[in-house]
mmCIF file of C-alpha atoms in Angstrom:
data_model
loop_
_atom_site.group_PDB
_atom_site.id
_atom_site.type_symbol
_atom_site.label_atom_id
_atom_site.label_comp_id
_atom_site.label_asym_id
_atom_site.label_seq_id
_atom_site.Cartn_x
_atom_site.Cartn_y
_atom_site.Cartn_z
ATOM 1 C CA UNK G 30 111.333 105.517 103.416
ATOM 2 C CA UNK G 31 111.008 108.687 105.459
ATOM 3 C CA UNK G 32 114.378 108.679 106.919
ATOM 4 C CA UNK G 33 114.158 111.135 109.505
ATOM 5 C CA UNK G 34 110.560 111.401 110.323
ATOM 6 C CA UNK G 35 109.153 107.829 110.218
ATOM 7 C CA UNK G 36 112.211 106.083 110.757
ATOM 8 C CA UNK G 37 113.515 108.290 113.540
ATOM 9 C CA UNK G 38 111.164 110.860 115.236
ATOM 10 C CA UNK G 39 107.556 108.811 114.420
ATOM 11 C CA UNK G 40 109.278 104.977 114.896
ATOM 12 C CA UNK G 41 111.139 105.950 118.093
ATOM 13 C CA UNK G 42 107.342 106.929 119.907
ATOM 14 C CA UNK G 43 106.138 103.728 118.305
ATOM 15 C CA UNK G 44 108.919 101.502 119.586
ATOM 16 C CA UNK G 45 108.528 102.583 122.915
ATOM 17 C CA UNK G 46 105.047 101.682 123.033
ATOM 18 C CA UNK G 47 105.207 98.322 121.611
ATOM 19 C CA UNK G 48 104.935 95.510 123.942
ATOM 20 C CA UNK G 49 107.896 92.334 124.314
ATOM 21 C CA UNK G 50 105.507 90.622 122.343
ATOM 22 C CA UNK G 51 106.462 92.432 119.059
ATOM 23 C CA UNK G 52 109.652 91.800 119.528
ATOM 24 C CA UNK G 53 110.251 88.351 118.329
ATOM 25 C CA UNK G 54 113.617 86.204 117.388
ATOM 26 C CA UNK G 55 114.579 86.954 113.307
ATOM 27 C CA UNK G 56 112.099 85.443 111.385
ATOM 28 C CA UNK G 57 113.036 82.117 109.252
ATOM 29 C CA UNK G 58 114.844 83.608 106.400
ATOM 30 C CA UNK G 59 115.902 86.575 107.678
ATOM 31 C CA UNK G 60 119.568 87.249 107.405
ATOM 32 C CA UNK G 61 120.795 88.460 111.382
ATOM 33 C CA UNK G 62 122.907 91.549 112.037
ATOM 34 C CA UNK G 63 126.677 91.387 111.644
ATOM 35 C CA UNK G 64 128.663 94.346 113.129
ATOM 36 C CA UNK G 65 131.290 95.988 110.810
ATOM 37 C CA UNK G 66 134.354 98.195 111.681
ATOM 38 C CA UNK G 67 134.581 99.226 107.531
ATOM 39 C CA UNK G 68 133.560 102.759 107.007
ATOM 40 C CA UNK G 69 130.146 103.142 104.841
ATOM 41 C CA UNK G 70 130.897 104.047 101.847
ATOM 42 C CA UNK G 71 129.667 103.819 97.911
ATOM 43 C CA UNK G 72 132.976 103.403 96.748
ATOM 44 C CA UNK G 73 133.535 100.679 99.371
ATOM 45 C CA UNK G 74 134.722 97.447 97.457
ATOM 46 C CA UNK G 75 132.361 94.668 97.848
ATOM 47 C CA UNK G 76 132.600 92.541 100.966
ATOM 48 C CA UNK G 77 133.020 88.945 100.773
ATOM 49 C CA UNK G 78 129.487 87.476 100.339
ATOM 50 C CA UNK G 79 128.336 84.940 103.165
ATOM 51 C CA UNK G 80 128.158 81.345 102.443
ATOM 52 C CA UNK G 81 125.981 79.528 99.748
ATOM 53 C CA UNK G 82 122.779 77.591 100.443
ATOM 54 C CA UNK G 83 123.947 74.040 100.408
ATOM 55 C CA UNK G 84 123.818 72.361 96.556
ATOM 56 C CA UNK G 85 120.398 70.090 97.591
ATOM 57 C CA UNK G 86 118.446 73.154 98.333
ATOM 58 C CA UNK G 87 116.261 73.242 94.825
ATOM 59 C CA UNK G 88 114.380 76.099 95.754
ATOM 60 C CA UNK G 89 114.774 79.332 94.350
ATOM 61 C CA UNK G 90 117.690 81.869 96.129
ATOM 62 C CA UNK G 91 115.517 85.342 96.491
ATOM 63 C CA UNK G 92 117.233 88.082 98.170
ATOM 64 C CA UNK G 93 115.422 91.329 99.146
ATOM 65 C CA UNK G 94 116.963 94.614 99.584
ATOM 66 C CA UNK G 95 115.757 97.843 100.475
ATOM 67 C CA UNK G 96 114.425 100.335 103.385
ATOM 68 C CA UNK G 97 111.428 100.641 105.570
ATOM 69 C CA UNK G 98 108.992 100.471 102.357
ATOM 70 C CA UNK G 99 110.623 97.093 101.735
ATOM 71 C CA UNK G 100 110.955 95.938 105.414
ATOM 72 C CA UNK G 101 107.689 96.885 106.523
ATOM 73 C CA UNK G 102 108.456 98.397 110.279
ATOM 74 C CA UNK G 103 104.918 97.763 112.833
ATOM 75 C CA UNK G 104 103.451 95.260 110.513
ATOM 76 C CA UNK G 105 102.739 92.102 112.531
ATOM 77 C CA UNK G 106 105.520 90.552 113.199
ATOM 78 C CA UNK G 107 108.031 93.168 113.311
ATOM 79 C CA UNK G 108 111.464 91.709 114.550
ATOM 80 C CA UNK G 109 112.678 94.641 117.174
ATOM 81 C CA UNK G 110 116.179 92.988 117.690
ATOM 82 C CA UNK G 111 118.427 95.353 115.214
ATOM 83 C CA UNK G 112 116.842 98.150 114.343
ATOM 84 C CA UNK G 113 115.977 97.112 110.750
ATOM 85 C CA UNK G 114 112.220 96.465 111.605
ATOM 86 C CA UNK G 115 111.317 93.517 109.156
ATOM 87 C CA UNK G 116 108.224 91.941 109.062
ATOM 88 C CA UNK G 117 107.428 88.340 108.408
ATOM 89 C CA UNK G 118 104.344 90.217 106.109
ATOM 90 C CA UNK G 119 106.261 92.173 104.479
ATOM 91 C CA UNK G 120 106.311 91.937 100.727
ATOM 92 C CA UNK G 121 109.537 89.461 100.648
ATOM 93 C CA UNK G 122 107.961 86.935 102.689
ATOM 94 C CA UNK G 123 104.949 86.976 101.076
ATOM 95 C CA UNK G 124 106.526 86.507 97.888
ATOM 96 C CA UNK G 125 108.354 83.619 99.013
ATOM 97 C CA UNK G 126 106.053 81.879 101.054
ATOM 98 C CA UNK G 127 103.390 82.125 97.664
ATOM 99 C CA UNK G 128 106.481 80.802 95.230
ATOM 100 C CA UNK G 129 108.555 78.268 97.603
ATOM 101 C CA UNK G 130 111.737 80.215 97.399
ATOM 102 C CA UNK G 131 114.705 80.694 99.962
ATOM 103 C CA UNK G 132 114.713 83.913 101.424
ATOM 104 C CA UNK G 133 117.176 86.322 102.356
ATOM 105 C CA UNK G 134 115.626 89.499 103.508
ATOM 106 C CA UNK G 135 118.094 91.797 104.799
ATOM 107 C CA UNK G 136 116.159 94.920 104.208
ATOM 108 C CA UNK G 137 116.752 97.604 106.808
ATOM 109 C CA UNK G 138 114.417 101.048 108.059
ATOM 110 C CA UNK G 139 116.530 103.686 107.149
ATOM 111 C CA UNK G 140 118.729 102.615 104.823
ATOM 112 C CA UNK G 141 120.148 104.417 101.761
ATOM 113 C CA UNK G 142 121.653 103.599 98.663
ATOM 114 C CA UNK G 143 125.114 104.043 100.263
ATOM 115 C CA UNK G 144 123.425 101.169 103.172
ATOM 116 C CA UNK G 145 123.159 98.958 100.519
ATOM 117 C CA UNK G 146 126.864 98.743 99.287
ATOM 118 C CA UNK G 147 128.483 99.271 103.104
ATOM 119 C CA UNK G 148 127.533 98.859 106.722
ATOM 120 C CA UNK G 149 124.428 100.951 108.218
ATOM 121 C CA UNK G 150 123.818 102.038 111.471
ATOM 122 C CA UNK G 151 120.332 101.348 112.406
ATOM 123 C CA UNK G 152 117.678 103.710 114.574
ATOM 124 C CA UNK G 153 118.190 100.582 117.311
ATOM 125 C CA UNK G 154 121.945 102.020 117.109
ATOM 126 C CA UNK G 155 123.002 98.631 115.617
ATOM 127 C CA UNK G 156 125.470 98.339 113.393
ATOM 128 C CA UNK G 157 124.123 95.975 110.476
ATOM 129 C CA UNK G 158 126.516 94.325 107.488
ATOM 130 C CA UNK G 159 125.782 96.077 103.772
ATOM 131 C CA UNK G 160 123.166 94.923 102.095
ATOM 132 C CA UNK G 161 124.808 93.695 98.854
ATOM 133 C CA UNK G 162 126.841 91.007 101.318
ATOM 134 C CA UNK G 163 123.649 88.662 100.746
ATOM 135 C CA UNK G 164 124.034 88.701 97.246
ATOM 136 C CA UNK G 165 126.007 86.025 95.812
ATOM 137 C CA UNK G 166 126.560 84.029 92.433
ATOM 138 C CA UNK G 167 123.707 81.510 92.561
ATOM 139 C CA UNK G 168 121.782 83.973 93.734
ATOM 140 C CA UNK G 169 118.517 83.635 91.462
ATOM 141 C CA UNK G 170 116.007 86.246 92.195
ATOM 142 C CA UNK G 171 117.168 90.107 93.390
ATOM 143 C CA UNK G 172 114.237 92.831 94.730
ATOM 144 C CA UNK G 173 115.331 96.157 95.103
ATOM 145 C CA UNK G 174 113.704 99.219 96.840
ATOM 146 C CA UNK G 175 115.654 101.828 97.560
ATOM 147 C CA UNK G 176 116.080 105.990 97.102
ATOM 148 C CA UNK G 177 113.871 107.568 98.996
ATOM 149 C CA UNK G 178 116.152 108.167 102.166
ATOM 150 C CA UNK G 179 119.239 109.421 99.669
ATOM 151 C CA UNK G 180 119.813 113.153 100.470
ATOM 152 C CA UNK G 181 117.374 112.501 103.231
ATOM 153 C CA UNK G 182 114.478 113.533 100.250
ATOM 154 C CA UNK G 183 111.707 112.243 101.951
ATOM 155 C CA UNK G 184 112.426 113.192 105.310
ATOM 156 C CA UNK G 185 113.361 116.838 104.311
ATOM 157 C CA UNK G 186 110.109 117.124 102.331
ATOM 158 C CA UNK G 187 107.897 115.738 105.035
ATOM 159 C CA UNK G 188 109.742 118.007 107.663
ATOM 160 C CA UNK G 189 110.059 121.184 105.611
ATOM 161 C CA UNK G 190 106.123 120.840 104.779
ATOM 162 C CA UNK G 191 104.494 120.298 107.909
ATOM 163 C CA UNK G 192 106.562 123.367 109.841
ATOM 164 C CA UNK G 193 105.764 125.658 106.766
ATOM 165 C CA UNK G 194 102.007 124.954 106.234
ATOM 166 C CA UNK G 195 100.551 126.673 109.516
ATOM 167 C CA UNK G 196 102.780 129.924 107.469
ATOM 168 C CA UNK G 197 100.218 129.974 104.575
ATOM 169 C CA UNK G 198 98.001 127.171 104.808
ATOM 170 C CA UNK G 199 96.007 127.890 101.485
ATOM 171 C CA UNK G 200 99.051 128.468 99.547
ATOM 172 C CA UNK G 201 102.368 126.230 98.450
ATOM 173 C CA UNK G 202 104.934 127.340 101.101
ATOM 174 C CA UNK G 203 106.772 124.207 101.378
ATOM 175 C CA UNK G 204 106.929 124.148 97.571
ATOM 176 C CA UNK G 205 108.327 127.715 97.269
ATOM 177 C CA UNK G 206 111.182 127.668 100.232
ATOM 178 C CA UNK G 207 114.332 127.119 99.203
ATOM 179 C CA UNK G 208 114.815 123.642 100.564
ATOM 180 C CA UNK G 209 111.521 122.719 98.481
ATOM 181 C CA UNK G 210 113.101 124.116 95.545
ATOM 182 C CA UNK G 211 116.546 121.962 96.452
ATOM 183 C CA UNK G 212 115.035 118.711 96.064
ATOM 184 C CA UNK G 213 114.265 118.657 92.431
ATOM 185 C CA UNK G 214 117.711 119.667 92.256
ATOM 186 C CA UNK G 215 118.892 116.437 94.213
ATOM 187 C CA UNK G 216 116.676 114.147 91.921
ATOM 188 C CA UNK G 217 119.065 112.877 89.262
ATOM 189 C CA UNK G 218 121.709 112.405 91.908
ATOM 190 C CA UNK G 219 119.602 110.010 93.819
ATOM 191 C CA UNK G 220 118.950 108.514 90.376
ATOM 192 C CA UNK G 221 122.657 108.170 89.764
ATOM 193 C CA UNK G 222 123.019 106.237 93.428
ATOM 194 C CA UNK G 223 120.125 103.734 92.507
ATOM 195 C CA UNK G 224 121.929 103.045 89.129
ATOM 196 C CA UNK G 225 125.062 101.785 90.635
ATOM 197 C CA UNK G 226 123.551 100.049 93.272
ATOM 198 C CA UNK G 227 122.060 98.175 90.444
ATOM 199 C CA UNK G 228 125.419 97.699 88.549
ATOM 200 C CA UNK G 229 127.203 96.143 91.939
ATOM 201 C CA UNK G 230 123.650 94.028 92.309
ATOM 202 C CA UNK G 231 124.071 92.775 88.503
ATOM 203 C CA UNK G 232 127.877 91.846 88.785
ATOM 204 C CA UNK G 233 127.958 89.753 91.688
ATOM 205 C CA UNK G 234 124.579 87.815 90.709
ATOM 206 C CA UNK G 235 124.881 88.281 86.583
ATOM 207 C CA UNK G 236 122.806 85.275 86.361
ATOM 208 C CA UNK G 237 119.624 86.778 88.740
ATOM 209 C CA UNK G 238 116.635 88.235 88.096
ATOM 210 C CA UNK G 239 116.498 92.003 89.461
ATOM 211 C CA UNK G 240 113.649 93.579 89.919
ATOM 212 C CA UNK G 241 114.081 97.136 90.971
ATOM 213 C CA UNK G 242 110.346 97.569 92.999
ATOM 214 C CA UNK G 243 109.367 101.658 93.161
ATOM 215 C CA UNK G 244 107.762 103.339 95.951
ATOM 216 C CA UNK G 245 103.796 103.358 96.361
ATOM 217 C CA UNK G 246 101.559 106.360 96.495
ATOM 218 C CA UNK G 247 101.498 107.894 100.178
ATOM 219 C CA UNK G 248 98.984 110.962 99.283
ATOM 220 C CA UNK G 249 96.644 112.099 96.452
ATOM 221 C CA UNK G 250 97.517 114.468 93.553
ATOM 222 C CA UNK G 251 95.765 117.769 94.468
ATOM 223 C CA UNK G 252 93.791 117.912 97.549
ATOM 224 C CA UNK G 253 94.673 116.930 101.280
ATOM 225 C CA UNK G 254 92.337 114.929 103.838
ATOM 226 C CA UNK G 255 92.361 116.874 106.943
ATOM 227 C CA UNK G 256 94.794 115.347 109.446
ATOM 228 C CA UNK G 257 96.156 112.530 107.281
ATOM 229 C CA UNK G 258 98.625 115.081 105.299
ATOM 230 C CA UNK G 259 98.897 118.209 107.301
ATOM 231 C CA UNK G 260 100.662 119.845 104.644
ATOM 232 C CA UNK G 261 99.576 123.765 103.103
ATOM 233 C CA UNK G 262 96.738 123.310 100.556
ATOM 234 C CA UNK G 263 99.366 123.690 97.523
ATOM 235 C CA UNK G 264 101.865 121.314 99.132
ATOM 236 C CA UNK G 265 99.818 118.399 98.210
ATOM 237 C CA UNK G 266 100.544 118.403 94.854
ATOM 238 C CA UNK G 267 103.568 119.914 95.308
ATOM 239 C CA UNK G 268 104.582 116.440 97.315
ATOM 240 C CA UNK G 269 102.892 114.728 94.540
ATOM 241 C CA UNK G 270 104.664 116.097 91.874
ATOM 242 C CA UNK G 271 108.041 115.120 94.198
ATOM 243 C CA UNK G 272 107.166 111.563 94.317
ATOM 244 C CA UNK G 273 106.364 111.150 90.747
ATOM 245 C CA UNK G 274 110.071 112.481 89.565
ATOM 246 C CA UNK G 275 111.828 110.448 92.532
ATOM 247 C CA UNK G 276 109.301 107.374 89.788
ATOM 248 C CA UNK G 277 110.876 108.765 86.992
ATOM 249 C CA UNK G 278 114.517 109.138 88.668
ATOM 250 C CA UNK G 279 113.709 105.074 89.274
ATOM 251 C CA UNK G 280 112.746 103.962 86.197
ATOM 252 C CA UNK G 281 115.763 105.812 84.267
ATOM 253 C CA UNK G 282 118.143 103.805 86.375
ATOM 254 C CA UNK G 283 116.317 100.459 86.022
ATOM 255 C CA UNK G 284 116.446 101.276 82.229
ATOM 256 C CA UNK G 285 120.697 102.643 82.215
ATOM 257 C CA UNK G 286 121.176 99.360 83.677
ATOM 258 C CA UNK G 287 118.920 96.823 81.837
ATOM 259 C CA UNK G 288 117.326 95.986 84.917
ATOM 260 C CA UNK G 289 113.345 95.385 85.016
ATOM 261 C CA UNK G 290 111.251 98.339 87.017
ATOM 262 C CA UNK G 291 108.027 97.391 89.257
ATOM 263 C CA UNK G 292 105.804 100.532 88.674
ATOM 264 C CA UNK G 293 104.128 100.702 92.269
ATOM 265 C CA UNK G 294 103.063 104.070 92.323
ATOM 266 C CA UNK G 295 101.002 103.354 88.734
ATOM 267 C CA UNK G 296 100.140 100.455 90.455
ATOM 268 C CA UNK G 297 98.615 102.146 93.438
ATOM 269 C CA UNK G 298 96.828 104.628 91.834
ATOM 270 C CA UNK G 299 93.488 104.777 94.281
ATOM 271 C CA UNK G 300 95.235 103.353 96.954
ATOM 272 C CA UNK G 301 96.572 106.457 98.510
ATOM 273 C CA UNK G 302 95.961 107.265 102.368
ATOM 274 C CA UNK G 303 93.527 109.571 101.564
ATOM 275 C CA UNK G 304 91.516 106.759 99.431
ATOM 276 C CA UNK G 305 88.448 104.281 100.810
ATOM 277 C CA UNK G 306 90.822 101.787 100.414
ATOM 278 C CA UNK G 307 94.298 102.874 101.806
ATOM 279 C CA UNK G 308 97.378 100.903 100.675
ATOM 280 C CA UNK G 309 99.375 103.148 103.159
ATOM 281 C CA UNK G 310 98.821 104.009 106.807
ATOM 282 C CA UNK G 311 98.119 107.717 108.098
ATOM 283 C CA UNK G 312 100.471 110.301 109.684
ATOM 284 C CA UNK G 313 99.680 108.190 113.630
ATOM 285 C CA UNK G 314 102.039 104.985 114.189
ATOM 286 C CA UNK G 315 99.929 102.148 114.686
ATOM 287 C CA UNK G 316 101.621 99.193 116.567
ATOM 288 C CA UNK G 317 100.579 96.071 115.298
ATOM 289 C CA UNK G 318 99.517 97.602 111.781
ATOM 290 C CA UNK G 319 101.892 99.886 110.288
ATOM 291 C CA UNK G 320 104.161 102.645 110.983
ATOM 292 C CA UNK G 321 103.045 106.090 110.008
ATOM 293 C CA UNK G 322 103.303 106.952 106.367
ATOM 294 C CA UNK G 323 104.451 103.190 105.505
ATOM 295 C CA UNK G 324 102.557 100.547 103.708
ATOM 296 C CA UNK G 325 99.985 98.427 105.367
ATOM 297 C CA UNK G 326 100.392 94.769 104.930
ATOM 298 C CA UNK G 327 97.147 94.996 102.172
ATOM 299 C CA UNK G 328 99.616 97.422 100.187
ATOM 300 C CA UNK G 329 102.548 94.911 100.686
ATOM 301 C CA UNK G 330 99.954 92.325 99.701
ATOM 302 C CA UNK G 331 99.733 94.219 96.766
ATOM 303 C CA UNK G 332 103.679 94.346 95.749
ATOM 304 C CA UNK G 333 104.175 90.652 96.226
ATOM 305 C CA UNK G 334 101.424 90.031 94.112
ATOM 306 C CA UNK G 335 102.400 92.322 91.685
ATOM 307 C CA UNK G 336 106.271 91.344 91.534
ATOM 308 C CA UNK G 337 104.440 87.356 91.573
ATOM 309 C CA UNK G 338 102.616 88.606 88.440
ATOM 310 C CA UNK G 339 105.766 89.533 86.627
ATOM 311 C CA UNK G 340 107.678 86.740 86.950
ATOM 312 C CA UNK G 341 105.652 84.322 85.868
ATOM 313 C CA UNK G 342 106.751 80.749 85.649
ATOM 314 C CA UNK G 343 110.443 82.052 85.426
ATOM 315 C CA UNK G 344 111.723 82.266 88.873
ATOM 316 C CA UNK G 345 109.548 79.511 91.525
ATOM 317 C CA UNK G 346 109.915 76.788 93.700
ATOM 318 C CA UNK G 347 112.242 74.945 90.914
ATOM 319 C CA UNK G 348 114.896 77.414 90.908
ATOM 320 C CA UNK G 349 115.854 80.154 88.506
#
């Protein structure tokens, strides 16, 4: 989700401290890289999608797409070998493996909206195929998480308020620069992106289920814990405050589109990193638990069993 800082800058120390044993083969289900010579772009038409699970395969088709919050980077077992940084805990697979469906994860650290609908090039320097390729007509379940990395919002914010706190560390500095002030701006644009991704989703699988999953809760509302968010005293809720448009942003464009919305940050409400019981990591990568600022694989626990919770009996192990 944090484009710039924990997918670039905080990963790239973490990668090169990881052992060959985190780097494993793509996990069962996981959709390998396919270099592209197409430029990325939204307005991109849709590539041609790859080929259909064969006509004896019952179980539900479930395709996951999203960025680092979705693909879980540092969360045992982290496949190293393109850049996107899935896990085989994060919330996809967990889903699946609890409801028998097929998976196609082909979530990606870093990506965008734009990532979704055309080729990205990953921190590994790979060059992976868009997103919406995995989608096809049959196929029956579609997860979404995606936004946070438009406009680079979450990296700018993180950035922009850890060099301004040491200025005024009581006050709101971050909040009160004009870059600050330029995110609300960049809001309903992001909004916008997430709302056609979500109109290209719907056409080329009109007969899915599309959940579009939201972002959980990195800090608290008002006051900071030390260390974990080194932000100025007034930037906490000033970050809060960001997050909980970028929500609102999400929810409009689930709603323009008549697509259902997975309220995470409601959901994790407690569960921040300053909380007894973190859904999130800290600001320090931990190898072999999470990267910094991502969930935790208790907090992508809790998405699979909230998405499993929503869908009831309609979408399991005997198709959509």
């Amino acid at each position: 989700m944090l484009r710039a800082v924990a997918v670039g800058v905080v990963l790239v120390t973490a990668l090169a401290s990881c052992t060959s044993d985190a780097a494993q083969p793509a996990q069962p289900g996981s959709q390998a890289s396919t270099p592209q010579s197409a430029p990325s772009s939204a307005l991109t038409p849709d590539a041609p999608a790859p080929s259909a699970p064969s006509a004896g395969d019952a179980r539900g088709r479930y395709v996951a797409l999203g960025d680092s919050y979705t693909a879980g980077p540092l969360i045992p077992t982290t496949d190293l070998a393109n850049g996107c940084l899935r896990s085989d805990h994060n919330y996809p697979s967990l889903l699946a493996a609890d409801r028998g469906l097929r998976l196609v994860d082909v979530s990606c650290a870093g990506a965008t909206t734009e990532d979704v609908l055309g080729p990205q090039i990953t921190g590994g320097q790979s060059t992976v195929a868009a997103q919406l390729r995995a989608v096809t007509p049959r196929t029956d379940l579609v997860t979404l998480g995606i936004g946070g990395n438009d406009l680079e919002l979450f990296s700018t914010l993180v950035q922009t308020c850890i060099a301004l706190a040491p200025i005024d560390p009581q006050g709101s500095p971050c909040a009160d620069s004009a870059q600050g002030r330029g995110l609300v701006g960049d809001l309903p644009t992001i909004g916008d992106n997430v709302a056609e991704v979500l109109r290209r989703v719907t056409r080329r699988a009109p007969d899915a289920r599309v959940l579009l999953v939201g972002y959980l809760r990195i800090g608290p509302a008002r006051t900071s814990c030390g260390e974990g968010i080194p932000f100025a005293a007034g930037d906490v809720a000033f970050a809060h405050r960001t997050s909980l448009a970028l929500r609102a942003q999400l929810r409009r464009a689930a709603a323009r589109t008549g697509v259902e919305f997975v309220d995470m940050f409601a959901r994790s409400r407690g569960h921040d990193l300053c909380s007894p019981e973190p859904w999130v990591n800290g600001a320090e990568n931990l190898p072999g638990v999470a990267a910094a600022l991502h969930p935790l694989e208790v907090g992508m626990r809790a998405i699979a069993d909230t998405i499993d919770g929503r869908l009831g009996a309609r979408v399991g192990a005997s198709g959509g």
